[in-house]
mmCIF file of C-alpha atoms in Angstrom:
data_model
loop_
_atom_site.group_PDB
_atom_site.id
_atom_site.type_symbol
_atom_site.label_atom_id
_atom_site.label_comp_id
_atom_site.label_asym_id
_atom_site.label_seq_id
_atom_site.Cartn_x
_atom_site.Cartn_y
_atom_site.Cartn_z
ATOM 1 C CA LYS A 46 18.873 -3.725 -40.285
ATOM 2 C CA LYS A 47 17.566 -7.292 -40.216
ATOM 3 C CA GLU A 48 15.005 -6.262 -37.613
ATOM 4 C CA LEU A 49 13.861 -3.312 -39.755
ATOM 5 C CA LEU A 50 13.495 -5.571 -42.806
ATOM 6 C CA PHE A 51 11.506 -8.098 -40.774
ATOM 7 C CA ASN A 52 9.269 -5.309 -39.402
ATOM 8 C CA CYS A 53 8.659 -3.952 -42.909
ATOM 9 C CA LEU A 54 7.725 -7.372 -44.299
ATOM 10 C CA PHE A 55 5.527 -8.074 -41.262
ATOM 11 C CA LEU A 56 3.588 -4.812 -41.723
ATOM 12 C CA LEU A 57 3.226 -5.372 -45.476
ATOM 13 C CA PHE A 58 1.897 -8.866 -44.715
ATOM 14 C CA LEU A 59 -0.552 -7.500 -42.098
ATOM 15 C CA GLY A 60 -1.913 -5.016 -44.633
ATOM 16 C CA CYS A 61 -2.365 -7.701 -47.288
ATOM 17 C CA VAL A 62 -4.135 -10.022 -44.853
ATOM 18 C CA THR A 63 -6.449 -7.201 -43.697
ATOM 19 C CA SER A 64 -7.815 -6.922 -47.243
ATOM 20 C CA LEU A 65 -9.315 -10.408 -46.862
ATOM 21 C CA SER A 66 -11.884 -8.862 -44.521
ATOM 22 C CA LEU A 67 -13.400 -6.924 -47.431
ATOM 23 C CA PRO A 68 -15.882 -8.234 -50.013
ATOM 24 C CA PRO A 69 -15.965 -10.712 -51.677
ATOM 25 C CA PHE A 70 -14.157 -12.610 -48.878
ATOM 26 C CA ASN A 71 -15.779 -10.911 -45.860
ATOM 27 C CA HIS A 72 -13.535 -12.597 -43.272
ATOM 28 C CA PHE A 73 -13.961 -9.745 -40.775
ATOM 29 C CA ILE A 74 -12.533 -11.924 -37.968
ATOM 30 C CA ILE A 75 -9.084 -11.371 -39.537
ATOM 31 C CA ASN A 76 -9.222 -7.707 -38.487
ATOM 32 C CA PHE A 77 -9.147 -8.655 -34.808
ATOM 33 C CA PHE A 78 -5.712 -10.155 -35.475
ATOM 34 C CA THR A 79 -4.370 -7.477 -37.838
ATOM 35 C CA PHE A 80 -5.565 -4.377 -35.983
ATOM 36 C CA THR A 81 -4.522 -5.799 -32.629
ATOM 37 C CA SER A 82 -1.106 -6.614 -34.108
ATOM 38 C CA ILE A 83 -0.517 -3.188 -35.683
ATOM 39 C CA PHE A 84 -1.588 -1.410 -32.501
ATOM 40 C CA ILE A 85 0.638 -3.554 -30.263
ATOM 41 C CA PHE A 86 3.508 -3.112 -32.719
ATOM 42 C CA LEU A 87 3.182 0.702 -32.732
ATOM 43 C CA PHE A 88 2.603 0.867 -28.961
ATOM 44 C CA LYS A 89 5.774 -1.108 -28.245
ATOM 45 C CA LYS A 90 7.802 0.893 -30.781
ATOM 46 C CA LEU A 91 6.789 4.110 -28.983
ATOM 47 C CA GLU A 92 8.954 2.977 -26.066
ATOM 48 C CA ILE A 93 11.962 2.266 -28.315
ATOM 49 C CA HIS A 94 12.042 4.712 -31.242
ATOM 50 C CA GLN A 95 12.138 8.483 -31.339
ATOM 51 C CA ASN A 96 12.305 8.616 -35.160
ATOM 52 C CA LYS A 97 8.917 9.876 -36.394
ATOM 53 C CA LYS A 98 9.782 9.121 -40.042
ATOM 54 C CA LEU A 99 10.110 5.461 -39.123
ATOM 55 C CA PHE A 100 6.568 5.520 -37.729
ATOM 56 C CA PHE A 101 5.342 7.010 -40.994
ATOM 57 C CA LEU A 102 7.065 4.158 -42.856
ATOM 58 C CA TYR A 103 5.421 1.579 -40.573
ATOM 59 C CA GLY A 104 1.934 2.895 -41.274
ATOM 60 C CA TRP A 105 2.661 3.398 -44.960
ATOM 61 C CA LEU A 106 3.773 -0.230 -45.376
ATOM 62 C CA PHE A 107 0.639 -1.505 -43.651
ATOM 63 C CA GLY A 108 -1.501 0.733 -45.881
ATOM 64 C CA PHE A 109 0.421 -0.179 -49.033
ATOM 65 C CA GLY A 110 -0.117 -3.889 -48.393
ATOM 66 C CA TYR A 111 -3.789 -3.240 -47.689
ATOM 67 C CA PHE A 112 -4.487 -1.188 -50.806
ATOM 68 C CA LEU A 113 -2.192 -3.174 -53.102
ATOM 69 C CA SER A 114 -4.068 -6.379 -52.327
ATOM 70 C CA SER A 115 -7.548 -4.847 -52.343
ATOM 71 C CA LEU A 116 -7.399 -2.484 -55.352
ATOM 72 C CA TYR A 117 -5.753 -4.891 -57.818
ATOM 73 C CA TRP A 118 -9.051 -5.044 -59.727
ATOM 74 C CA ILE A 119 -8.497 -1.509 -61.045
ATOM 75 C CA SER A 120 -5.565 -2.754 -63.140
ATOM 76 C CA ILE A 121 -7.609 -5.748 -64.336
ATOM 77 C CA SER A 122 -10.349 -3.412 -65.577
ATOM 78 C CA LEU A 123 -7.748 -1.545 -67.662
ATOM 79 C CA THR A 124 -6.897 -4.673 -69.687
ATOM 80 C CA PHE A 125 -10.139 -4.550 -71.671
ATOM 81 C CA ASP A 126 -9.047 -1.678 -73.899
ATOM 82 C CA GLU A 127 -5.567 -1.369 -75.439
ATOM 83 C CA LYS A 128 -5.631 2.418 -74.983
ATOM 84 C CA PHE A 129 -5.578 2.072 -71.190
ATOM 85 C CA LYS A 130 -2.933 -0.656 -70.768
ATOM 86 C CA PHE A 131 -0.199 1.934 -70.134
ATOM 87 C CA LEU A 132 -2.100 2.920 -66.963
ATOM 88 C CA ILE A 133 -1.774 -0.557 -65.414
ATOM 89 C CA PRO A 134 1.570 0.085 -63.626
ATOM 90 C CA LEU A 135 0.173 3.420 -62.452
ATOM 91 C CA SER A 136 -2.947 1.841 -60.987
ATOM 92 C CA LEU A 137 -1.102 -1.152 -59.585
ATOM 93 C CA PHE A 138 1.585 0.777 -57.703
ATOM 94 C CA PHE A 139 0.862 4.500 -57.490
ATOM 95 C CA ILE A 140 -2.770 4.420 -56.331
ATOM 96 C CA PRO A 141 -1.970 2.092 -53.381
ATOM 97 C CA ALA A 142 1.226 4.077 -52.677
ATOM 98 C CA PHE A 143 -0.731 7.349 -52.562
ATOM 99 C CA LEU A 144 -3.551 5.985 -50.399
ATOM 100 C CA ALA A 145 -1.010 4.399 -48.042
ATOM 101 C CA ILE A 146 0.159 7.932 -47.172
ATOM 102 C CA PHE A 147 -2.991 8.289 -45.049
ATOM 103 C CA PHE A 148 -2.091 5.141 -43.097
ATOM 104 C CA GLY A 149 1.445 6.478 -42.749
ATOM 105 C CA LEU A 150 0.030 9.669 -41.272
ATOM 106 C CA ILE A 151 -2.008 7.627 -38.782
ATOM 107 C CA SER A 152 1.075 6.036 -37.246
ATOM 108 C CA TYR A 153 3.062 9.285 -37.606
ATOM 109 C CA PHE A 154 0.483 11.288 -35.627
ATOM 110 C CA PHE A 155 0.210 8.443 -33.120
ATOM 111 C CA SER A 156 3.959 8.770 -32.492
ATOM 112 C CA ILE A 157 3.701 12.568 -32.211
ATOM 113 C CA PHE A 158 0.979 12.383 -29.553
ATOM 114 C CA LYS A 159 3.017 9.634 -27.862
ATOM 115 C CA PRO A 160 0.110 8.681 -25.600
ATOM 116 C CA LYS A 161 0.908 7.202 -22.203
ATOM 117 C CA GLY A 162 -1.098 4.283 -20.888
ATOM 118 C CA ILE A 163 -2.710 1.441 -22.797
ATOM 119 C CA VAL A 164 -6.353 2.583 -22.765
ATOM 120 C CA TYR A 165 -5.507 6.200 -23.586
ATOM 121 C CA SER A 166 -3.262 5.013 -26.458
ATOM 122 C CA PHE A 167 -6.107 2.847 -27.737
ATOM 123 C CA PHE A 168 -8.488 5.826 -27.858
ATOM 124 C CA VAL A 169 -5.895 8.076 -29.511
ATOM 125 C CA PHE A 170 -5.091 5.417 -32.140
ATOM 126 C CA SER A 171 -8.769 4.752 -32.945
ATOM 127 C CA LEU A 172 -9.609 8.456 -33.139
ATOM 128 C CA ILE A 173 -6.639 9.320 -35.377
ATOM 129 C CA PHE A 174 -7.456 6.347 -37.615
ATOM 130 C CA GLY A 175 -11.130 7.342 -37.849
ATOM 131 C CA ILE A 176 -10.351 11.000 -38.610
ATOM 132 C CA LEU A 177 -7.781 10.194 -41.293
ATOM 133 C CA GLU A 178 -10.120 7.683 -42.915
ATOM 134 C CA PHE A 179 -12.722 10.472 -43.065
ATOM 135 C CA ILE A 180 -10.148 12.794 -44.650
ATOM 136 C CA ARG A 181 -9.151 10.083 -47.147
ATOM 137 C CA GLY A 182 -12.815 9.761 -48.087
ATOM 138 C CA SER A 183 -13.157 13.517 -48.595
ATOM 139 C CA VAL A 184 -9.885 14.994 -49.885
ATOM 140 C CA LEU A 185 -9.338 15.495 -53.647
ATOM 141 C CA THR A 186 -13.021 14.688 -54.292
ATOM 142 C CA GLY A 187 -12.585 11.693 -51.997
ATOM 143 C CA PHE A 188 -11.690 8.023 -52.187
ATOM 144 C CA PRO A 189 -13.955 6.324 -49.647
ATOM 145 C CA TRP A 190 -13.266 2.850 -51.040
ATOM 146 C CA ASN A 191 -12.155 0.060 -48.771
ATOM 147 C CA LEU A 192 -13.087 1.648 -45.475
ATOM 148 C CA ILE A 193 -12.619 -0.771 -42.586
ATOM 149 C CA ALA A 194 -16.395 -0.668 -42.020
ATOM 150 C CA TYR A 195 -16.875 -2.508 -45.328
ATOM 151 C CA SER A 196 -15.666 -5.628 -43.505
ATOM 152 C CA PHE A 197 -19.221 -5.935 -42.192
ATOM 153 C CA SER A 198 -20.922 -5.412 -45.554
ATOM 154 C CA SER A 199 -22.385 -8.927 -45.428
ATOM 155 C CA GLN A 200 -23.768 -8.341 -41.903
ATOM 156 C CA LEU A 201 -26.912 -6.406 -42.842
ATOM 157 C CA LYS A 202 -28.327 -6.166 -39.308
ATOM 158 C CA LEU A 203 -25.086 -4.706 -38.019
ATOM 159 C CA ILE A 204 -24.589 -2.143 -40.781
ATOM 160 C CA SER A 205 -28.126 -0.820 -40.337
ATOM 161 C CA ILE A 206 -26.600 1.298 -37.550
ATOM 162 C CA THR A 207 -25.178 3.536 -40.306
ATOM 163 C CA SER A 208 -28.614 5.176 -40.546
ATOM 164 C CA ILE A 209 -27.892 6.620 -37.077
ATOM 165 C CA ILE A 210 -24.100 7.102 -36.886
ATOM 166 C CA GLY A 211 -23.196 7.241 -40.585
ATOM 167 C CA THR A 212 -20.544 5.334 -42.510
ATOM 168 C CA TYR A 213 -17.612 7.082 -40.848
ATOM 169 C CA GLY A 214 -19.142 6.605 -37.406
ATOM 170 C CA LEU A 215 -19.402 2.882 -38.132
ATOM 171 C CA ASN A 216 -15.844 2.958 -39.452
ATOM 172 C CA LEU A 217 -14.593 4.440 -36.175
ATOM 173 C CA LEU A 218 -16.606 1.859 -34.233
ATOM 174 C CA CYS A 219 -15.106 -0.974 -36.316
ATOM 175 C CA ILE A 220 -11.538 0.282 -35.866
ATOM 176 C CA SER A 221 -12.097 0.458 -32.097
ATOM 177 C CA LEU A 222 -13.753 -2.959 -31.980
ATOM 178 C CA PHE A 223 -10.977 -4.654 -33.962
ATOM 179 C CA THR A 224 -8.253 -3.031 -31.843
ATOM 180 C CA CYS A 225 -9.896 -3.894 -28.455
ATOM 181 C CA PRO A 226 -8.094 -7.235 -27.905
ATOM 182 C CA ALA A 227 -4.795 -5.328 -27.803
ATOM 183 C CA ILE A 228 -5.818 -3.743 -24.489
ATOM 184 C CA LEU A 229 -6.196 -7.143 -22.828
ATOM 185 C CA ILE A 230 -2.984 -8.515 -24.352
ATOM 186 C CA LEU A 231 -0.898 -5.491 -23.358
ATOM 187 C CA LYS A 232 -2.343 -5.393 -19.825
ATOM 188 C CA ARG A 233 -1.636 -9.086 -19.350
ATOM 189 C CA SER A 234 1.932 -8.736 -20.637
ATOM 190 C CA LYS A 235 2.547 -5.798 -18.235
ATOM 191 C CA LYS A 236 1.399 -7.910 -15.279
ATOM 192 C CA GLU A 237 3.820 -10.665 -16.255
#
């Protein structure tokens, strides 16, 4: 139980830290740490756990931390009119909790596919993440806020590629790029 609590807090922390890559902070370097960490965490848990619900919880916690710390401004905007103050708890908890479901589904589907091999797992993870981010941006009229690609919003030369591959193509590219170090780390740890 202590290990589960530690894992939950770790994933919540990772999600919160990932939000620092978005504007106005734009510390995209952070994502190399957070995405590598979440991938390694899930990859190693595949060998230990069979419980798919636990994988959903892992992804949900990461997503909840991410959206809780990056969508706080919605609740601040509701303080300007007394009529909307009752919506503050709703916006502060329920919007991040709902959006975190998509991140929960990412790790859930990753555990269902249970990919073998580091490189194959990397591709499966990136593809599932990219597809579910596209669905999040489209379902229920869409909520394409805080895509991982927005980490590069201050890098104008880099984001000009969206004219060719689109926002979701760039998003998939970013997810893959930020998760790449995990391949080297996992391969090195297998050799040892």
